[in-house]
Amino acid sequence: VIVACGTSWHAGLVGEYLIEELCRLNVEVEYASEFRYRNPVISSGDVIIAISQSGETADTLVALENAKKQGATIFGIVNVVGSSIARMAHAGAYTHAGPEIGVASTKAFTAQLVVLHLFALKLAELRGTITPERFRELVHELDAVPDKVAWILQHQEEAIQAIARRYIDAHDFLYLGRGYHFPIALEGALKLKEISYIHAEGYPAAEMKHGPIALVDEQLPVVFVATRDPYHEKIVSNIQEIIARKGKVIAVVTEGDQVVTDLAEAVMTVPAADETVSPLLSVIPLQLLAYYIGVAR
Ligand code: BG6
């Protein structure tokens, strides 16, 4: 069970996908504030992964204390060394992202994703659910992330600033993604809300047709995380559904993706990466977009 709040909860959702895929283990991701007040079934032997930048979020801390009393093992993924959650956990890994100064957690989020990936890889190796070749491939993929992030910062900032200026007057934004990028859509929307005070919602791209599509018109920018992954064709058809209703599509795309580039009004480009690693890249343009819209407003 992964327990967290806010941005850390979004990292937990990516962790769920990673651990289920690589380790073939059931994972539930819980809002600490809900987990704390209801009466969850916890058995000794259950492992609770607590994710927290500050290590002090009250709901997460109390949820863990309750679970610990019921015999759960607590594994903390925490940024602040020596914080309350770090001290009460049985085991854990610090993210060592450095201090988060603003309220919006950014580098701590990407660091949480890295720790979750390493955790899933090690657990998969121990459980024998990953081949040595795939293990090595994913370690190399993680190793390549800093250079790819540097590429985004070097080559995309100007384009993202221009997008920010273009959509500065929007009252609402919708963020859509599938698979590993569904949590990234949620995180993109949260960053925009926290930093620019614009209303934004994140949704699984396919679920959009069961309600939110009613809101789509020429006033609504829709941000798609549409990088190349096994769902690419499906996300292209979701983009076409939005365009048919005159929504303005902004997309995060993989370098060289002409299909989505031709459909969208604006694109933010990231380098290609393995699907399990790509959330680490696709979140960066969304963090920058929120930042530059905030600055521009
Ligand atoms: C919120 C912050 O109050 O706490 C979010 O605004 C943050 O940005 C959330 O993600 C959870 O904090 P933490 O420290 O437990 O990760």
CSV table of C-alpha atoms and ligand atoms in Angstrom, one decimal:
chain,number,residue,atom,x,y,z
A,1,VAL,CA,0.0,0.0,0.0
A,2,ILE,CA,1.4,3.4,-1.0
A,3,VAL,CA,0.2,6.3,1.3
A,4,ALA,CA,0.8,10.0,0.4
A,5,CYS,CA,-0.8,13.4,-0.2
A,6,GLY,CA,-0.7,15.8,-3.2
A,7,THR,CA,2.2,15.6,-5.5
A,8,SER,CA,3.7,12.7,-3.5
A,9,TRP,CA,0.4,10.8,-4.1
A,10,HIS,CA,0.9,11.3,-7.9
A,11,ALA,CA,4.4,9.8,-7.6
A,12,GLY,CA,2.7,6.9,-5.7
A,13,LEU,CA,0.4,6.2,-8.7
A,14,VAL,CA,3.4,5.9,-11.0
A,15,GLY,CA,4.9,3.6,-8.4
A,16,GLU,CA,1.8,1.4,-8.5
A,17,TYR,CA,2.2,1.0,-12.3
A,18,LEU,CA,5.9,0.2,-11.9
A,19,ILE,CA,5.6,-2.3,-9.0
A,20,GLU,CA,2.7,-4.1,-10.6
A,21,GLU,CA,4.4,-4.3,-14.0
A,22,LEU,CA,7.9,-5.2,-12.9
A,23,CYS,CA,7.2,-7.1,-9.6
A,24,ARG,CA,3.8,-8.7,-10.4
A,25,LEU,CA,2.5,-7.5,-6.9
A,26,ASN,CA,-0.8,-5.9,-6.1
A,27,VAL,CA,-0.5,-2.3,-5.1
A,28,GLU,CA,-3.1,0.2,-3.7
A,29,VAL,CA,-2.4,3.9,-3.6
A,30,GLU,CA,-4.2,5.7,-0.8
A,31,TYR,CA,-4.7,9.4,0.1
A,32,ALA,CA,-3.3,9.5,3.6
A,33,SER,CA,-6.3,11.7,4.7
A,34,GLU,CA,-8.7,8.9,3.7
A,35,PHE,CA,-6.6,6.0,4.8
A,36,ARG,CA,-6.2,7.7,8.2
A,37,TYR,CA,-9.9,8.2,9.0
A,38,ARG,CA,-11.5,5.1,7.6
A,39,ASN,CA,-10.9,1.6,9.0
A,40,PRO,CA,-8.5,0.0,6.5
A,41,VAL,CA,-7.7,-3.7,6.6
A,42,ILE,CA,-4.0,-4.0,7.5
A,43,SER,CA,-2.3,-7.3,8.3
A,44,SER,CA,1.1,-7.9,9.8
A,45,GLY,CA,3.4,-8.5,6.8
A,46,ASP,CA,1.8,-5.8,4.8
A,47,VAL,CA,4.3,-3.1,3.6
A,48,ILE,CA,3.3,0.5,3.6
A,49,ILE,CA,5.4,2.7,1.3
A,50,ALA,CA,5.0,6.3,2.6
A,51,ILE,CA,6.0,9.1,0.2
A,52,SER,CA,6.6,12.6,1.5
A,53,GLN,CA,8.8,15.4,0.5
A,54,SER,CA,8.7,17.1,3.9
A,55,GLY,CA,8.4,14.0,6.0
A,56,GLU,CA,6.0,16.0,8.2
A,57,THR,CA,2.6,16.0,6.5
A,58,ALA,CA,0.2,15.3,9.4
A,59,ASP,CA,-2.2,13.0,7.6
A,60,THR,CA,0.6,10.8,6.2
A,61,LEU,CA,2.3,10.6,9.6
A,62,VAL,CA,-0.8,9.6,11.6
A,63,ALA,CA,-1.9,7.1,8.9
A,64,LEU,CA,1.5,5.4,9.2
A,65,GLU,CA,1.4,5.4,13.0
A,66,ASN,CA,-2.0,3.6,12.8
A,67,ALA,CA,-0.7,1.1,10.3
A,68,LYS,CA,2.5,0.5,12.3
A,69,LYS,CA,0.4,-0.3,15.4
A,70,GLN,CA,-1.4,-3.0,13.3
A,71,GLY,CA,1.8,-4.7,12.4
A,72,ALA,CA,2.6,-3.2,9.0
A,73,THR,CA,6.2,-2.5,7.9
A,74,ILE,CA,6.8,1.1,7.0
A,75,PHE,CA,9.1,2.0,4.1
A,76,GLY,CA,9.6,5.8,3.8
A,77,ILE,CA,10.5,7.7,0.7
A,78,VAL,CA,11.3,11.1,2.2
A,79,ASN,CA,13.3,14.1,1.2
A,80,VAL,CA,13.9,15.9,4.5
A,81,VAL,CA,16.6,14.0,6.5
A,82,GLY,CA,15.7,13.3,10.1
A,83,SER,CA,12.0,14.3,9.6
A,84,SER,CA,9.2,12.7,11.6
A,85,ILE,CA,8.2,10.2,8.9
A,86,ALA,CA,11.9,9.3,8.3
A,87,ARG,CA,12.3,8.6,12.0
A,88,MET,CA,9.2,6.5,12.5
A,89,ALA,CA,9.7,4.3,9.4
A,90,HIS,CA,11.3,0.9,9.7
A,91,ALA,CA,13.3,1.4,6.6
A,92,GLY,CA,13.5,3.7,3.7
A,93,ALA,CA,15.3,5.7,1.1
A,94,TYR,CA,16.0,9.4,1.1
A,95,THR,CA,15.4,11.2,-2.1
A,96,HIS,CA,18.2,13.8,-1.4
A,97,ALA,CA,16.7,16.2,-3.9
A,98,GLY,CA,17.8,19.2,-1.9
A,99,PRO,CA,15.4,21.6,-0.1
A,100,GLU,CA,12.1,22.5,-1.8
A,101,ILE,CA,11.7,26.2,-1.2
A,102,GLY,CA,8.4,26.9,-2.8
A,103,VAL,CA,5.1,25.1,-2.0
A,104,ALA,CA,5.1,23.2,-5.3
A,105,SER,CA,7.2,20.1,-5.1
A,106,THR,CA,9.1,19.6,-8.4
A,107,LYS,CA,12.6,18.2,-8.1
A,108,ALA,CA,11.4,16.1,-5.1
A,109,PHE,CA,8.7,14.6,-7.4
A,110,THR,CA,11.2,13.5,-10.0
A,111,ALA,CA,13.5,12.1,-7.3
A,112,GLN,CA,10.5,10.2,-5.8
A,113,LEU,CA,9.9,8.6,-9.2
A,114,VAL,CA,13.6,7.6,-9.4
A,115,VAL,CA,13.5,6.0,-6.0
A,116,LEU,CA,10.3,4.1,-6.8
A,117,HIS,CA,11.8,2.9,-10.0
A,118,LEU,CA,14.9,1.6,-8.2
A,119,PHE,CA,12.8,0.0,-5.5
A,120,ALA,CA,10.7,-1.8,-8.2
A,121,LEU,CA,13.8,-2.9,-10.1
A,122,LYS,CA,15.4,-4.3,-7.0
A,123,LEU,CA,12.2,-6.0,-5.8
A,124,ALA,CA,11.7,-7.5,-9.3
A,125,GLU,CA,15.2,-8.8,-9.3
A,126,LEU,CA,14.8,-10.4,-5.9
A,127,ARG,CA,11.4,-11.9,-6.9
A,128,GLY,CA,12.7,-13.1,-10.2
A,129,THR,CA,10.0,-11.2,-12.2
A,130,ILE,CA,12.5,-9.4,-14.4
A,131,THR,CA,15.1,-10.8,-16.9
A,132,PRO,CA,18.7,-9.7,-16.4
A,133,GLU,CA,18.6,-8.1,-19.9
A,134,ARG,CA,15.5,-6.0,-19.0
A,135,PHE,CA,17.0,-5.1,-15.7
A,136,ARG,CA,20.2,-3.8,-17.3
A,137,GLU,CA,18.2,-2.0,-20.0
A,138,LEU,CA,16.1,-0.1,-17.4
A,139,VAL,CA,19.2,0.8,-15.4
A,140,HIS,CA,20.7,2.3,-18.6
A,141,GLU,CA,17.5,4.1,-19.3
A,142,LEU,CA,17.6,5.7,-15.8
A,143,ASP,CA,21.2,6.6,-16.3
A,144,ALA,CA,20.3,8.5,-19.4
A,145,VAL,CA,17.7,10.7,-17.7
A,146,PRO,CA,19.9,13.6,-16.5
A,147,ASP,CA,21.2,14.2,-20.1
A,148,LYS,CA,17.6,14.0,-21.4
A,149,VAL,CA,16.3,16.5,-18.8
A,150,ALA,CA,19.2,18.8,-19.7
A,151,TRP,CA,18.2,18.6,-23.4
A,152,ILE,CA,14.6,19.6,-22.4
A,153,LEU,CA,15.8,22.6,-20.4
A,154,GLN,CA,18.2,23.6,-23.2
A,155,HIS,CA,15.8,23.2,-26.2
A,156,GLN,CA,12.3,23.6,-24.9
A,157,GLU,CA,12.2,26.5,-22.5
A,158,GLU,CA,11.6,29.2,-25.2
A,159,ALA,CA,8.8,27.2,-26.8
A,160,ILE,CA,7.2,26.7,-23.4
A,161,GLN,CA,7.4,30.4,-22.6
A,162,ALA,CA,5.6,31.2,-25.9
A,163,ILE,CA,2.9,28.6,-25.1
A,164,ALA,CA,2.5,30.2,-21.6
A,165,ARG,CA,2.0,33.7,-23.2
A,166,ARG,CA,-0.5,32.3,-25.7
A,167,TYR,CA,-2.8,30.7,-23.1
A,168,ILE,CA,-2.4,33.2,-20.3
A,169,ASP,CA,-6.0,34.2,-20.3
A,170,ALA,CA,-7.6,30.8,-20.2
A,171,HIS,CA,-9.9,30.2,-17.2
A,172,ASP,CA,-9.7,26.4,-17.2
A,173,PHE,CA,-7.3,23.7,-18.4
A,174,LEU,CA,-7.8,20.0,-18.9
A,175,TYR,CA,-4.8,17.6,-18.7
A,176,LEU,CA,-5.1,14.2,-20.2
A,177,GLY,CA,-2.8,11.1,-20.3
A,178,ARG,CA,-3.0,7.3,-20.4
A,179,GLY,CA,-1.0,4.6,-18.6
A,180,TYR,CA,2.1,5.9,-16.9
A,181,HIS,CA,1.2,9.4,-18.1
A,182,PHE,CA,-2.2,9.5,-16.4
A,183,PRO,CA,-0.6,10.4,-13.1
A,184,ILE,CA,1.6,12.9,-15.0
A,185,ALA,CA,-1.6,14.6,-16.3
A,186,LEU,CA,-2.9,14.9,-12.7
A,187,GLU,CA,0.5,16.3,-11.6
A,188,GLY,CA,0.5,18.8,-14.5
A,189,ALA,CA,-2.9,20.1,-13.5
A,190,LEU,CA,-2.0,20.3,-9.8
A,191,LYS,CA,1.1,22.3,-10.6
A,192,LEU,CA,-0.9,24.8,-12.7
A,193,LYS,CA,-3.5,25.2,-9.9
A,194,GLU,CA,-0.9,25.7,-7.2
A,195,ILE,CA,1.3,28.1,-9.1
A,196,SER,CA,-1.0,30.1,-11.5
A,197,TYR,CA,-4.3,29.9,-9.7
A,198,ILE,CA,-6.0,28.8,-12.9
A,199,HIS,CA,-8.5,26.0,-12.5
A,200,ALA,CA,-7.2,22.7,-14.0
A,201,GLU,CA,-8.3,19.1,-13.9
A,202,GLY,CA,-6.4,16.0,-14.8
A,203,TYR,CA,-8.2,13.0,-16.2
A,204,PRO,CA,-7.4,9.6,-17.8
A,205,ALA,CA,-7.6,10.4,-21.5
A,206,ALA,CA,-10.2,7.7,-22.3
A,207,GLU,CA,-12.4,8.6,-19.3
A,208,MET,CA,-12.7,12.1,-20.7
A,209,LYS,CA,-15.6,11.0,-22.9
A,210,HIS,CA,-17.6,10.0,-19.8
A,211,GLY,CA,-18.4,13.6,-18.7
A,212,PRO,CA,-15.6,16.2,-19.1
A,213,ILE,CA,-16.0,16.2,-22.9
A,214,ALA,CA,-19.2,18.2,-22.3
A,215,LEU,CA,-16.9,21.1,-21.3
A,216,VAL,CA,-14.7,21.1,-24.3
A,217,ASP,CA,-15.1,24.2,-26.6
A,218,GLU,CA,-12.8,26.8,-28.3
A,219,GLN,CA,-12.1,28.4,-24.9
A,220,LEU,CA,-10.5,25.2,-23.3
A,221,PRO,CA,-6.9,24.4,-23.7
A,222,VAL,CA,-6.4,20.6,-23.4
A,223,VAL,CA,-2.9,19.4,-22.5
A,224,PHE,CA,-2.2,15.9,-23.7
A,225,VAL,CA,0.8,13.9,-22.5
A,226,ALA,CA,1.1,12.1,-25.9
A,227,THR,CA,4.6,10.7,-25.9
A,228,ARG,CA,5.3,7.5,-27.9
A,229,ASP,CA,4.2,4.5,-25.9
A,230,PRO,CA,2.0,1.5,-26.4
A,231,TYR,CA,-1.1,3.8,-26.1
A,232,HIS,CA,0.0,6.3,-28.8
A,233,GLU,CA,-2.6,5.4,-31.4
A,234,LYS,CA,-5.3,5.6,-28.7
A,235,ILE,CA,-4.2,9.0,-27.5
A,236,VAL,CA,-4.2,10.3,-31.1
A,237,SER,CA,-7.8,9.4,-31.4
A,238,ASN,CA,-8.5,11.1,-28.1
A,239,ILE,CA,-6.8,14.2,-29.5
A,240,GLN,CA,-9.0,14.0,-32.6
A,241,GLU,CA,-12.1,13.9,-30.4
A,242,ILE,CA,-11.0,17.1,-28.7
A,243,ILE,CA,-10.3,18.8,-32.0
A,244,ALA,CA,-13.7,17.8,-33.3
A,245,ARG,CA,-15.2,19.9,-30.4
A,246,LYS,CA,-12.9,22.8,-31.2
A,247,GLY,CA,-10.7,22.4,-28.1
A,248,LYS,CA,-7.2,23.8,-28.3
A,249,VAL,CA,-4.7,20.9,-28.0
A,250,ILE,CA,-1.3,21.4,-26.5
A,251,ALA,CA,0.8,18.2,-26.4
A,252,VAL,CA,3.9,16.8,-24.8
A,253,VAL,CA,5.4,14.7,-27.7
A,254,THR,CA,8.4,12.5,-28.3
A,255,GLU,CA,11.0,14.0,-30.5
A,256,GLY,CA,10.2,13.3,-34.2
A,257,ASP,CA,6.5,12.6,-33.6
A,258,GLN,CA,5.0,14.4,-36.7
A,259,VAL,CA,1.5,12.9,-36.2
A,260,VAL,CA,0.7,14.7,-33.0
A,261,THR,CA,2.7,17.8,-34.0
A,262,ASP,CA,0.5,18.2,-37.0
A,263,LEU,CA,-2.7,17.8,-35.0
A,264,ALA,CA,-1.8,20.1,-32.0
A,265,GLU,CA,-1.8,23.9,-31.8
A,266,ALA,CA,1.4,23.7,-29.8
A,267,VAL,CA,3.9,21.0,-28.7
A,268,MET,CA,6.5,20.6,-26.1
A,269,THR,CA,9.1,18.0,-27.0
A,270,VAL,CA,10.9,15.4,-24.9
A,271,PRO,CA,13.5,12.8,-25.9
A,272,ALA,CA,12.4,9.2,-26.4
A,273,ALA,CA,12.6,6.9,-23.4
A,274,ASP,CA,11.4,3.6,-22.1
A,275,GLU,CA,7.7,3.8,-21.1
A,276,THR,CA,8.5,3.2,-17.4
A,277,VAL,CA,11.1,6.0,-17.4
A,278,SER,CA,9.3,8.5,-19.5
A,279,PRO,CA,7.2,10.1,-16.7
A,280,LEU,CA,10.5,11.5,-15.4
A,281,LEU,CA,10.8,13.5,-18.7
A,282,SER,CA,7.2,14.3,-19.6
A,283,VAL,CA,6.6,16.0,-16.3
A,284,ILE,CA,9.3,18.6,-16.8
A,285,PRO,CA,7.6,20.6,-19.6
A,286,LEU,CA,4.4,20.6,-17.5
A,287,GLN,CA,6.3,22.0,-14.5
A,288,LEU,CA,7.8,24.7,-16.7
A,289,LEU,CA,4.4,25.5,-18.3
A,290,ALA,CA,2.9,26.0,-14.9
A,291,TYR,CA,5.8,28.1,-13.8
A,292,TYR,CA,5.8,30.4,-16.9
A,293,ILE,CA,2.1,30.8,-16.9
A,294,GLY,CA,2.4,31.8,-13.2
A,295,VAL,CA,5.2,34.3,-14.1
A,296,ALA,CA,3.3,35.7,-17.0
A,297,ARG,CA,0.1,36.3,-15.0
B,1,BG6,C1,0.8,20.1,0.1
B,1,BG6,C2,1.7,20.8,-0.9
B,1,BG6,O1,0.4,21.0,1.0
B,1,BG6,O2,1.5,18.9,0.6
B,1,BG6,C3,2.0,19.8,-2.1
B,1,BG6,O3,1.1,21.9,-1.5
B,1,BG6,C4,2.6,18.5,-1.5
B,1,BG6,O4,2.8,20.4,-3.0
B,1,BG6,C5,1.7,17.9,-0.4
B,1,BG6,O5,2.7,17.6,-2.5
B,1,BG6,C6,2.3,16.7,0.3
B,1,BG6,O6,3.5,17.1,0.9
B,1,BG6,P1,4.6,16.1,1.3
B,1,BG6,O7,5.7,16.9,2.0
B,1,BG6,O8,4.1,15.1,2.3
B,1,BG6,O9,5.2,15.4,0.1
